[in-house]
Amino acid sequence: MFDWLTKRRRERSLAKHAIPDEQWQRALNELPFLERYDPELMAKLRELSTLFLIEKGVVSGATDGESMLEVTPHMRIMIAVQACLLILGQVADGKTVADAMSDFDDWENVVVYPGEFPQTQDFEDEYGVVHKLDEAVAGESWEGGPVLLSWPAVEAGYEESGMALVIHEFAHKIDMLDGQIDGIPPLPAAERAEFKAVIEAAFEDFCARVDADEDTLIDPYASEMIEEFFAVSCEVFFAEPELLSVEYPAYFSQLRAFFKIDPVAGTWL
Ligand SMILES: [Zn+2]
């Protein structure tokens, strides 16, 4: 009975707050890698995005001397769609959109800045030494806290910038779900061991290529740390899947299995 009531309430809420067709289409036009996705997946992605916008705040942040950015419905949708892409596969796995959204339960807001902003988080190196970095960044993802994004970096789009910043920052959120920021998403023990071995081999190979000054097709920033390799490779997995499948086929398969999506065919696994 309660389930039925909750379901009805959620359906009404989703209908009431549905993203208007014109705004949805405008966002999709700016995300051409979604063109190949099945209509069935796109319908679920739209529901997830709607629920994301009901449950999460997308608010304006300002840095010193900068005026506040007006967060428009288009900005909110662009962020919601790309964030929800990371949890879309779960819906095929028997979960409802609300269940899938529970991966995003431990935080409330996305803060959007009019440009790069000063890095707020300290950085702990491999020796446990904490550094305060005095750098401007385009994105940040806090454990148990908000995701921070520079709007111009989001707007540039993957085709133009080779970066899908929203996917990158939300990939960090997924990585953090098991309590460790280590480039390995939450997985049962046996699968985790396999994922770990495969990502470490790919990361090692990638770092060697960057060290050898190879002009890599994947952003060399991915060689900074294994968690950055994971976040950058998630961008490539969704926005340019053929590239990752050719560069690191075994790792591509691991990501496919984890996300439960075939981004080349645009279908659920
Ligand atoms: Zn990162």
PDB file of C-alpha atoms and ligand atoms in Angstrom:
ATOM      1  CA  MET A   1       0.000   0.000   0.000  1.00  0.00           C
ATOM      2  CA  PHE A   2       2.706   2.448   1.011  1.00  0.00           C
ATOM      3  CA  ASP A   3       4.784   1.463  -1.979  1.00  0.00           C
ATOM      4  CA  TRP A   4       1.810   2.094  -4.179  1.00  0.00           C
ATOM      5  CA  LEU A   5       1.238   5.520  -2.621  1.00  0.00           C
ATOM      6  CA  THR A   6       4.898   6.462  -2.900  1.00  0.00           C
ATOM      7  CA  LYS A   7       4.925   5.325  -6.486  1.00  0.00           C
ATOM      8  CA  ARG A   8       1.820   7.362  -7.303  1.00  0.00           C
ATOM      9  CA  ARG A   9       3.222  10.411  -5.567  1.00  0.00           C
ATOM     10  CA  ARG A  10       6.518  10.127  -7.401  1.00  0.00           C
ATOM     11  CA  GLU A  11       4.798   9.648 -10.747  1.00  0.00           C
ATOM     12  CA  ARG A  12       2.708  12.763 -10.118  1.00  0.00           C
ATOM     13  CA  SER A  13       5.807  14.664  -9.089  1.00  0.00           C
ATOM     14  CA  LEU A  14       7.708  13.543 -12.185  1.00  0.00           C
ATOM     15  CA  ALA A  15       4.765  14.538 -14.404  1.00  0.00           C
ATOM     16  CA  LYS A  16       4.336  17.878 -12.675  1.00  0.00           C
ATOM     17  CA  HIS A  17       7.997  18.829 -12.924  1.00  0.00           C
ATOM     18  CA  ALA A  18       8.667  17.192 -16.287  1.00  0.00           C
ATOM     19  CA  ILE A  19      11.379  18.902 -18.317  1.00  0.00           C
ATOM     20  CA  PRO A  20       9.631  20.723 -21.198  1.00  0.00           C
ATOM     21  CA  ASP A  21      10.247  19.200 -24.653  1.00  0.00           C
ATOM     22  CA  GLU A  22      11.920  22.266 -26.068  1.00  0.00           C
ATOM     23  CA  GLN A  23      14.406  22.535 -23.174  1.00  0.00           C
ATOM     24  CA  TRP A  24      15.122  18.813 -23.243  1.00  0.00           C
ATOM     25  CA  GLN A  25      15.799  18.911 -26.976  1.00  0.00           C
ATOM     26  CA  ARG A  26      18.067  21.928 -26.644  1.00  0.00           C
ATOM     27  CA  ALA A  27      20.204  20.119 -24.078  1.00  0.00           C
ATOM     28  CA  LEU A  28      20.412  16.987 -26.259  1.00  0.00           C
ATOM     29  CA  ASN A  29      21.510  19.075 -29.239  1.00  0.00           C
ATOM     30  CA  GLU A  30      24.529  20.104 -27.208  1.00  0.00           C
ATOM     31  CA  LEU A  31      25.336  16.509 -26.234  1.00  0.00           C
ATOM     32  CA  PRO A  32      25.708  14.788 -29.628  1.00  0.00           C
ATOM     33  CA  PHE A  33      27.127  11.593 -28.088  1.00  0.00           C
ATOM     34  CA  LEU A  34      23.594  10.849 -26.850  1.00  0.00           C
ATOM     35  CA  GLU A  35      22.223  10.696 -30.415  1.00  0.00           C
ATOM     36  CA  ARG A  36      22.913   6.972 -30.672  1.00  0.00           C
ATOM     37  CA  TYR A  37      21.024   6.099 -27.486  1.00  0.00           C
ATOM     38  CA  ASP A  38      17.820   4.051 -27.719  1.00  0.00           C
ATOM     39  CA  PRO A  39      14.578   5.996 -27.119  1.00  0.00           C
ATOM     40  CA  GLU A  40      13.894   3.706 -24.142  1.00  0.00           C
ATOM     41  CA  LEU A  41      17.141   4.762 -22.448  1.00  0.00           C
ATOM     42  CA  MET A  42      16.540   8.396 -23.294  1.00  0.00           C
ATOM     43  CA  ALA A  43      13.094   8.272 -21.674  1.00  0.00           C
ATOM     44  CA  LYS A  44      14.648   6.923 -18.471  1.00  0.00           C
ATOM     45  CA  LEU A  45      17.458   9.470 -18.642  1.00  0.00           C
ATOM     46  CA  ARG A  46      14.824  12.189 -18.841  1.00  0.00           C
ATOM     47  CA  GLU A  47      13.000  10.792 -15.791  1.00  0.00           C
ATOM     48  CA  LEU A  48      16.250  10.557 -13.852  1.00  0.00           C
ATOM     49  CA  SER A  49      17.153  14.123 -14.828  1.00  0.00           C
ATOM     50  CA  THR A  50      13.737  15.337 -13.716  1.00  0.00           C
ATOM     51  CA  LEU A  51      14.112  13.632 -10.354  1.00  0.00           C
ATOM     52  CA  PHE A  52      17.655  14.984 -10.029  1.00  0.00           C
ATOM     53  CA  LEU A  53      16.324  18.528 -10.488  1.00  0.00           C
ATOM     54  CA  ILE A  54      13.523  17.922  -7.972  1.00  0.00           C
ATOM     55  CA  GLU A  55      15.919  16.612  -5.332  1.00  0.00           C
ATOM     56  CA  LYS A  56      19.134  18.581  -5.886  1.00  0.00           C
ATOM     57  CA  GLY A  57      19.826  22.279  -5.794  1.00  0.00           C
ATOM     58  CA  VAL A  58      21.759  23.753  -8.703  1.00  0.00           C
ATOM     59  CA  VAL A  59      22.842  27.056  -7.235  1.00  0.00           C
ATOM     60  CA  SER A  60      25.017  29.971  -8.163  1.00  0.00           C
ATOM     61  CA  GLY A  61      28.437  30.457  -6.633  1.00  0.00           C
ATOM     62  CA  ALA A  62      30.563  33.573  -6.932  1.00  0.00           C
ATOM     63  CA  THR A  63      34.244  34.169  -6.476  1.00  0.00           C
ATOM     64  CA  ASP A  64      35.712  37.411  -5.192  1.00  0.00           C
ATOM     65  CA  GLY A  65      35.176  40.267  -7.570  1.00  0.00           C
ATOM     66  CA  GLU A  66      32.938  38.256  -9.871  1.00  0.00           C
ATOM     67  CA  SER A  67      29.249  38.812 -10.175  1.00  0.00           C
ATOM     68  CA  MET A  68      26.910  35.932  -9.438  1.00  0.00           C
ATOM     69  CA  LEU A  69      25.951  33.756 -12.336  1.00  0.00           C
ATOM     70  CA  GLU A  70      22.276  33.433 -13.119  1.00  0.00           C
ATOM     71  CA  VAL A  71      21.597  29.704 -13.196  1.00  0.00           C
ATOM     72  CA  THR A  72      19.133  29.141 -16.043  1.00  0.00           C
ATOM     73  CA  PRO A  73      16.867  26.130 -16.629  1.00  0.00           C
ATOM     74  CA  HIS A  74      19.147  25.174 -19.541  1.00  0.00           C
ATOM     75  CA  MET A  75      22.219  25.055 -17.288  1.00  0.00           C
ATOM     76  CA  ARG A  76      20.371  22.952 -14.746  1.00  0.00           C
ATOM     77  CA  ILE A  77      19.245  20.460 -17.389  1.00  0.00           C
ATOM     78  CA  MET A  78      22.719  20.217 -18.963  1.00  0.00           C
ATOM     79  CA  ILE A  79      24.174  19.320 -15.573  1.00  0.00           C
ATOM     80  CA  ALA A  80      21.373  16.914 -14.619  1.00  0.00           C
ATOM     81  CA  VAL A  81      21.493  14.935 -17.879  1.00  0.00           C
ATOM     82  CA  GLN A  82      25.236  14.326 -17.730  1.00  0.00           C
ATOM     83  CA  ALA A  83      25.236  13.505 -14.018  1.00  0.00           C
ATOM     84  CA  CYS A  84      22.388  11.021 -14.484  1.00  0.00           C
ATOM     85  CA  LEU A  85      24.154   9.293 -17.363  1.00  0.00           C
ATOM     86  CA  LEU A  86      26.410   7.717 -14.717  1.00  0.00           C
ATOM     87  CA  ILE A  87      23.480   6.038 -12.977  1.00  0.00           C
ATOM     88  CA  LEU A  88      21.329   5.289 -16.047  1.00  0.00           C
ATOM     89  CA  GLY A  89      22.530   1.683 -16.343  1.00  0.00           C
ATOM     90  CA  GLN A  90      21.136   0.799 -12.954  1.00  0.00           C
ATOM     91  CA  VAL A  91      17.590   1.365 -14.141  1.00  0.00           C
ATOM     92  CA  ALA A  92      17.970  -1.576 -16.516  1.00  0.00           C
ATOM     93  CA  ASP A  93      19.073  -3.684 -13.594  1.00  0.00           C
ATOM     94  CA  GLY A  94      15.614  -3.794 -12.047  1.00  0.00           C
ATOM     95  CA  LYS A  95      15.960  -0.570 -10.082  1.00  0.00           C
ATOM     96  CA  THR A  96      13.516   2.306 -10.252  1.00  0.00           C
ATOM     97  CA  VAL A  97      14.762   5.794 -11.068  1.00  0.00           C
ATOM     98  CA  ALA A  98      14.393   6.660  -7.370  1.00  0.00           C
ATOM     99  CA  ASP A  99      16.548   3.662  -6.358  1.00  0.00           C
ATOM    100  CA  ALA A 100      19.193   4.652  -8.884  1.00  0.00           C
ATOM    101  CA  MET A 101      19.178   8.206  -7.522  1.00  0.00           C
ATOM    102  CA  SER A 102      20.144   6.880  -4.086  1.00  0.00           C
ATOM    103  CA  ASP A 103      23.786   6.889  -5.289  1.00  0.00           C
ATOM    104  CA  PHE A 104      23.518  10.649  -4.978  1.00  0.00           C
ATOM    105  CA  ASP A 105      21.928  10.619  -1.511  1.00  0.00           C
ATOM    106  CA  ASP A 106      24.789  11.963   0.587  1.00  0.00           C
ATOM    107  CA  TRP A 107      24.942  15.481  -0.837  1.00  0.00           C
ATOM    108  CA  GLU A 108      22.520  18.199  -1.883  1.00  0.00           C
ATOM    109  CA  ASN A 109      23.903  20.870  -4.161  1.00  0.00           C
ATOM    110  CA  VAL A 110      25.725  21.601  -7.365  1.00  0.00           C
ATOM    111  CA  VAL A 111      27.386  25.012  -7.247  1.00  0.00           C
ATOM    112  CA  VAL A 112      27.940  26.726 -10.593  1.00  0.00           C
ATOM    113  CA  TYR A 113      30.588  29.433 -10.970  1.00  0.00           C
ATOM    114  CA  PRO A 114      30.907  32.059 -13.728  1.00  0.00           C
ATOM    115  CA  GLY A 115      34.478  30.897 -14.393  1.00  0.00           C
ATOM    116  CA  GLU A 116      37.318  28.995 -12.768  1.00  0.00           C
ATOM    117  CA  PHE A 117      37.362  29.316  -9.003  1.00  0.00           C
ATOM    118  CA  PRO A 118      40.056  28.986  -6.330  1.00  0.00           C
ATOM    119  CA  GLN A 119      40.558  25.389  -5.259  1.00  0.00           C
ATOM    120  CA  THR A 120      38.960  24.987  -1.862  1.00  0.00           C
ATOM    121  CA  GLN A 121      40.116  21.554  -0.856  1.00  0.00           C
ATOM    122  CA  ASP A 122      43.453  20.584   0.583  1.00  0.00           C
ATOM    123  CA  PHE A 123      45.362  17.928  -1.231  1.00  0.00           C
ATOM    124  CA  GLU A 124      46.992  15.021   0.572  1.00  0.00           C
ATOM    125  CA  ASP A 125      49.914  13.447  -1.246  1.00  0.00           C
ATOM    126  CA  GLU A 126      50.964   9.794  -1.215  1.00  0.00           C
ATOM    127  CA  TYR A 127      53.063  10.404   1.911  1.00  0.00           C
ATOM    128  CA  GLY A 128      50.097  11.815   3.815  1.00  0.00           C
ATOM    129  CA  VAL A 129      51.393  15.391   3.634  1.00  0.00           C
ATOM    130  CA  VAL A 130      48.597  17.913   3.253  1.00  0.00           C
ATOM    131  CA  HIS A 131      49.170  20.703   0.766  1.00  0.00           C
ATOM    132  CA  LYS A 132      47.152  23.820   0.290  1.00  0.00           C
ATOM    133  CA  LEU A 133      46.985  24.453  -3.412  1.00  0.00           C
ATOM    134  CA  ASP A 134      46.633  27.985  -4.621  1.00  0.00           C
ATOM    135  CA  GLU A 135      45.205  27.172  -8.007  1.00  0.00           C
ATOM    136  CA  ALA A 136      42.125  28.020 -10.005  1.00  0.00           C
ATOM    137  CA  VAL A 137      40.135  24.976 -11.055  1.00  0.00           C
ATOM    138  CA  ALA A 138      37.182  24.251 -13.352  1.00  0.00           C
ATOM    139  CA  GLY A 139      35.584  21.606 -11.159  1.00  0.00           C
ATOM    140  CA  GLU A 140      35.616  19.971  -7.754  1.00  0.00           C
ATOM    141  CA  SER A 141      33.742  17.161  -6.087  1.00  0.00           C
ATOM    142  CA  TRP A 142      33.576  17.028  -2.296  1.00  0.00           C
ATOM    143  CA  GLU A 143      33.147  13.823  -0.384  1.00  0.00           C
ATOM    144  CA  GLY A 144      29.690  14.064   1.215  1.00  0.00           C
ATOM    145  CA  GLY A 145      29.349  17.598  -0.122  1.00  0.00           C
ATOM    146  CA  PRO A 146      28.598  19.562  -3.266  1.00  0.00           C
ATOM    147  CA  VAL A 147      29.922  19.340  -6.794  1.00  0.00           C
ATOM    148  CA  LEU A 148      31.449  22.636  -7.959  1.00  0.00           C
ATOM    149  CA  LEU A 149      31.541  23.489 -11.659  1.00  0.00           C
ATOM    150  CA  SER A 150      32.745  26.370 -13.812  1.00  0.00           C
ATOM    151  CA  TRP A 151      29.935  27.013 -16.294  1.00  0.00           C
ATOM    152  CA  PRO A 152      32.178  28.047 -19.249  1.00  0.00           C
ATOM    153  CA  ALA A 153      33.982  24.692 -18.902  1.00  0.00           C
ATOM    154  CA  VAL A 154      30.650  22.832 -18.934  1.00  0.00           C
ATOM    155  CA  GLU A 155      29.379  24.866 -21.853  1.00  0.00           C
ATOM    156  CA  ALA A 156      32.501  24.311 -23.974  1.00  0.00           C
ATOM    157  CA  GLY A 157      31.300  20.733 -24.520  1.00  0.00           C
ATOM    158  CA  TYR A 158      33.305  17.624 -25.333  1.00  0.00           C
ATOM    159  CA  GLU A 159      33.530  18.276 -29.086  1.00  0.00           C
ATOM    160  CA  GLU A 160      35.112  21.656 -28.528  1.00  0.00           C
ATOM    161  CA  SER A 161      37.198  21.104 -25.414  1.00  0.00           C
ATOM    162  CA  GLY A 162      37.781  17.348 -25.317  1.00  0.00           C
ATOM    163  CA  MET A 163      36.389  17.520 -21.788  1.00  0.00           C
ATOM    164  CA  ALA A 164      33.084  16.479 -20.282  1.00  0.00           C
ATOM    165  CA  LEU A 165      33.494  18.232 -16.945  1.00  0.00           C
ATOM    166  CA  VAL A 166      30.134  17.192 -15.476  1.00  0.00           C
ATOM    167  CA  ILE A 167      30.796  13.515 -16.197  1.00  0.00           C
ATOM    168  CA  HIS A 168      34.300  13.914 -14.729  1.00  0.00           C
ATOM    169  CA  GLU A 169      33.159  15.402 -11.421  1.00  0.00           C
ATOM    170  CA  PHE A 170      30.264  12.980 -10.989  1.00  0.00           C
ATOM    171  CA  ALA A 171      32.606  10.076 -11.780  1.00  0.00           C
ATOM    172  CA  HIS A 172      34.538  11.184  -8.676  1.00  0.00           C
ATOM    173  CA  LYS A 173      31.241  11.011  -6.753  1.00  0.00           C
ATOM    174  CA  ILE A 174      30.737   7.418  -7.944  1.00  0.00           C
ATOM    175  CA  ASP A 175      34.339   6.553  -7.020  1.00  0.00           C
ATOM    176  CA  MET A 176      33.723   7.924  -3.488  1.00  0.00           C
ATOM    177  CA  LEU A 177      30.630   5.773  -2.877  1.00  0.00           C
ATOM    178  CA  ASP A 178      32.632   2.966  -1.266  1.00  0.00           C
ATOM    179  CA  GLY A 179      34.392   5.415   1.045  1.00  0.00           C
ATOM    180  CA  GLN A 180      37.671   5.376  -0.868  1.00  0.00           C
ATOM    181  CA  ILE A 181      38.847   7.728  -3.593  1.00  0.00           C
ATOM    182  CA  ASP A 182      41.007   5.271  -5.455  1.00  0.00           C
ATOM    183  CA  GLY A 183      39.672   5.050  -9.002  1.00  0.00           C
ATOM    184  CA  ILE A 184      37.663   1.938  -8.166  1.00  0.00           C
ATOM    185  CA  PRO A 185      33.887   2.258  -8.047  1.00  0.00           C
ATOM    186  CA  PRO A 186      31.795   0.288  -5.522  1.00  0.00           C
ATOM    187  CA  LEU A 187      31.852  -3.384  -6.527  1.00  0.00           C
ATOM    188  CA  PRO A 188      31.546  -6.781  -4.815  1.00  0.00           C
ATOM    189  CA  ALA A 189      34.945  -8.134  -3.682  1.00  0.00           C
ATOM    190  CA  ALA A 190      35.709 -10.464  -6.604  1.00  0.00           C
ATOM    191  CA  GLU A 191      34.686  -7.923  -9.239  1.00  0.00           C
ATOM    192  CA  ARG A 192      36.547  -5.219  -7.366  1.00  0.00           C
ATOM    193  CA  ALA A 193      39.788  -7.203  -7.516  1.00  0.00           C
ATOM    194  CA  GLU A 194      39.372  -7.705 -11.255  1.00  0.00           C
ATOM    195  CA  PHE A 195      38.514  -4.046 -11.871  1.00  0.00           C
ATOM    196  CA  LYS A 196      41.507  -2.969  -9.784  1.00  0.00           C
ATOM    197  CA  ALA A 197      43.941  -5.181 -11.721  1.00  0.00           C
ATOM    198  CA  VAL A 198      42.623  -3.973 -15.070  1.00  0.00           C
ATOM    199  CA  ILE A 199      42.536  -0.246 -14.268  1.00  0.00           C
ATOM    200  CA  GLU A 200      46.004  -0.401 -12.709  1.00  0.00           C
ATOM    201  CA  ALA A 201      47.440  -2.039 -15.828  1.00  0.00           C
ATOM    202  CA  ALA A 202      45.806   0.583 -18.063  1.00  0.00           C
ATOM    203  CA  PHE A 203      46.929   3.414 -15.787  1.00  0.00           C
ATOM    204  CA  GLU A 204      50.503   2.156 -15.714  1.00  0.00           C
ATOM    205  CA  ASP A 205      50.598   1.904 -19.482  1.00  0.00           C
ATOM    206  CA  PHE A 206      49.085   5.372 -19.866  1.00  0.00           C
ATOM    207  CA  CYS A 207      51.585   6.959 -17.452  1.00  0.00           C
ATOM    208  CA  ALA A 208      54.470   5.344 -19.341  1.00  0.00           C
ATOM    209  CA  ARG A 209      53.157   6.804 -22.616  1.00  0.00           C
ATOM    210  CA  VAL A 210      52.799  10.271 -21.063  1.00  0.00           C
ATOM    211  CA  ASP A 211      56.281  10.006 -19.523  1.00  0.00           C
ATOM    212  CA  ALA A 212      57.646   9.106 -22.954  1.00  0.00           C
ATOM    213  CA  ASP A 213      56.114  12.339 -24.300  1.00  0.00           C
ATOM    214  CA  GLU A 214      53.701  10.471 -26.520  1.00  0.00           C
ATOM    215  CA  ASP A 215      50.955  12.666 -27.901  1.00  0.00           C
ATOM    216  CA  THR A 216      48.122  10.700 -26.279  1.00  0.00           C
ATOM    217  CA  LEU A 217      44.527  10.864 -27.514  1.00  0.00           C
ATOM    218  CA  ILE A 218      43.316  10.756 -23.896  1.00  0.00           C
ATOM    219  CA  ASP A 219      43.994  13.914 -21.846  1.00  0.00           C
ATOM    220  CA  PRO A 220      47.434  13.516 -20.203  1.00  0.00           C
ATOM    221  CA  TYR A 221      45.920  14.943 -17.009  1.00  0.00           C
ATOM    222  CA  ALA A 222      44.671  11.366 -16.498  1.00  0.00           C
ATOM    223  CA  SER A 223      48.231  10.388 -15.566  1.00  0.00           C
ATOM    224  CA  GLU A 224      48.187  12.583 -12.417  1.00  0.00           C
ATOM    225  CA  MET A 225      46.612   9.991 -10.125  1.00  0.00           C
ATOM    226  CA  ILE A 226      44.624   6.800 -10.623  1.00  0.00           C
ATOM    227  CA  GLU A 227      41.418   8.527  -9.464  1.00  0.00           C
ATOM    228  CA  GLU A 228      41.930  11.144 -12.182  1.00  0.00           C
ATOM    229  CA  PHE A 229      42.538   8.350 -14.689  1.00  0.00           C
ATOM    230  CA  PHE A 230      39.169   6.893 -13.677  1.00  0.00           C
ATOM    231  CA  ALA A 231      37.356  10.256 -13.937  1.00  0.00           C
ATOM    232  CA  VAL A 232      38.920  11.188 -17.285  1.00  0.00           C
ATOM    233  CA  SER A 233      38.294   7.726 -18.713  1.00  0.00           C
ATOM    234  CA  CYS A 234      34.617   7.989 -17.686  1.00  0.00           C
ATOM    235  CA  GLU A 235      34.398  11.172 -19.784  1.00  0.00           C
ATOM    236  CA  VAL A 236      35.889   9.323 -22.752  1.00  0.00           C
ATOM    237  CA  PHE A 237      33.747   6.224 -22.087  1.00  0.00           C
ATOM    238  CA  PHE A 238      30.541   8.210 -22.518  1.00  0.00           C
ATOM    239  CA  ALA A 239      31.566  11.001 -24.898  1.00  0.00           C
ATOM    240  CA  GLU A 240      33.954   9.143 -27.241  1.00  0.00           C
ATOM    241  CA  PRO A 241      33.522   5.451 -26.427  1.00  0.00           C
ATOM    242  CA  GLU A 242      35.211   4.089 -29.563  1.00  0.00           C
ATOM    243  CA  LEU A 243      38.432   5.808 -28.559  1.00  0.00           C
ATOM    244  CA  LEU A 244      38.558   4.155 -25.140  1.00  0.00           C
ATOM    245  CA  SER A 245      37.516   0.761 -26.549  1.00  0.00           C
ATOM    246  CA  VAL A 246      40.456   0.882 -28.970  1.00  0.00           C
ATOM    247  CA  GLU A 247      43.016   2.312 -26.527  1.00  0.00           C
ATOM    248  CA  TYR A 248      42.180   0.105 -23.533  1.00  0.00           C
ATOM    249  CA  PRO A 249      39.727  -2.655 -24.541  1.00  0.00           C
ATOM    250  CA  ALA A 250      39.943  -4.666 -21.303  1.00  0.00           C
ATOM    251  CA  TYR A 251      39.400  -1.580 -19.169  1.00  0.00           C
ATOM    252  CA  PHE A 252      36.590  -0.429 -21.469  1.00  0.00           C
ATOM    253  CA  SER A 253      34.840  -3.775 -20.804  1.00  0.00           C
ATOM    254  CA  GLN A 254      35.186  -3.265 -17.052  1.00  0.00           C
ATOM    255  CA  LEU A 255      33.570   0.178 -17.293  1.00  0.00           C
ATOM    256  CA  ARG A 256      30.824  -1.222 -19.524  1.00  0.00           C
ATOM    257  CA  ALA A 257      30.054  -3.920 -16.960  1.00  0.00           C
ATOM    258  CA  PHE A 258      30.098  -1.435 -14.094  1.00  0.00           C
ATOM    259  CA  PHE A 259      27.907   1.198 -15.772  1.00  0.00           C
ATOM    260  CA  LYS A 260      25.703  -1.513 -17.354  1.00  0.00           C
ATOM    261  CA  ILE A 261      25.650   0.479 -20.554  1.00  0.00           C
ATOM    262  CA  ASP A 262      27.092  -0.067 -24.006  1.00  0.00           C
ATOM    263  CA  PRO A 263      27.906   3.526 -24.973  1.00  0.00           C
ATOM    264  CA  VAL A 264      28.848   2.516 -28.543  1.00  0.00           C
ATOM    265  CA  ALA A 265      25.481   0.943 -29.315  1.00  0.00           C
ATOM    266  CA  GLY A 266      23.587   3.271 -26.974  1.00  0.00           C
ATOM    267  CA  THR A 267      21.863   0.368 -25.246  1.00  0.00           C
ATOM    268  CA  TRP A 268      21.656  -1.270 -21.848  1.00  0.00           C
ATOM    269  CA  LEU A 269      23.791  -4.357 -21.439  1.00  0.00           C
TER     270      LEU A 269
HETATM  271 ZN    ZN B   1      39.268  15.099 -11.212  1.00  0.00          ZN
END
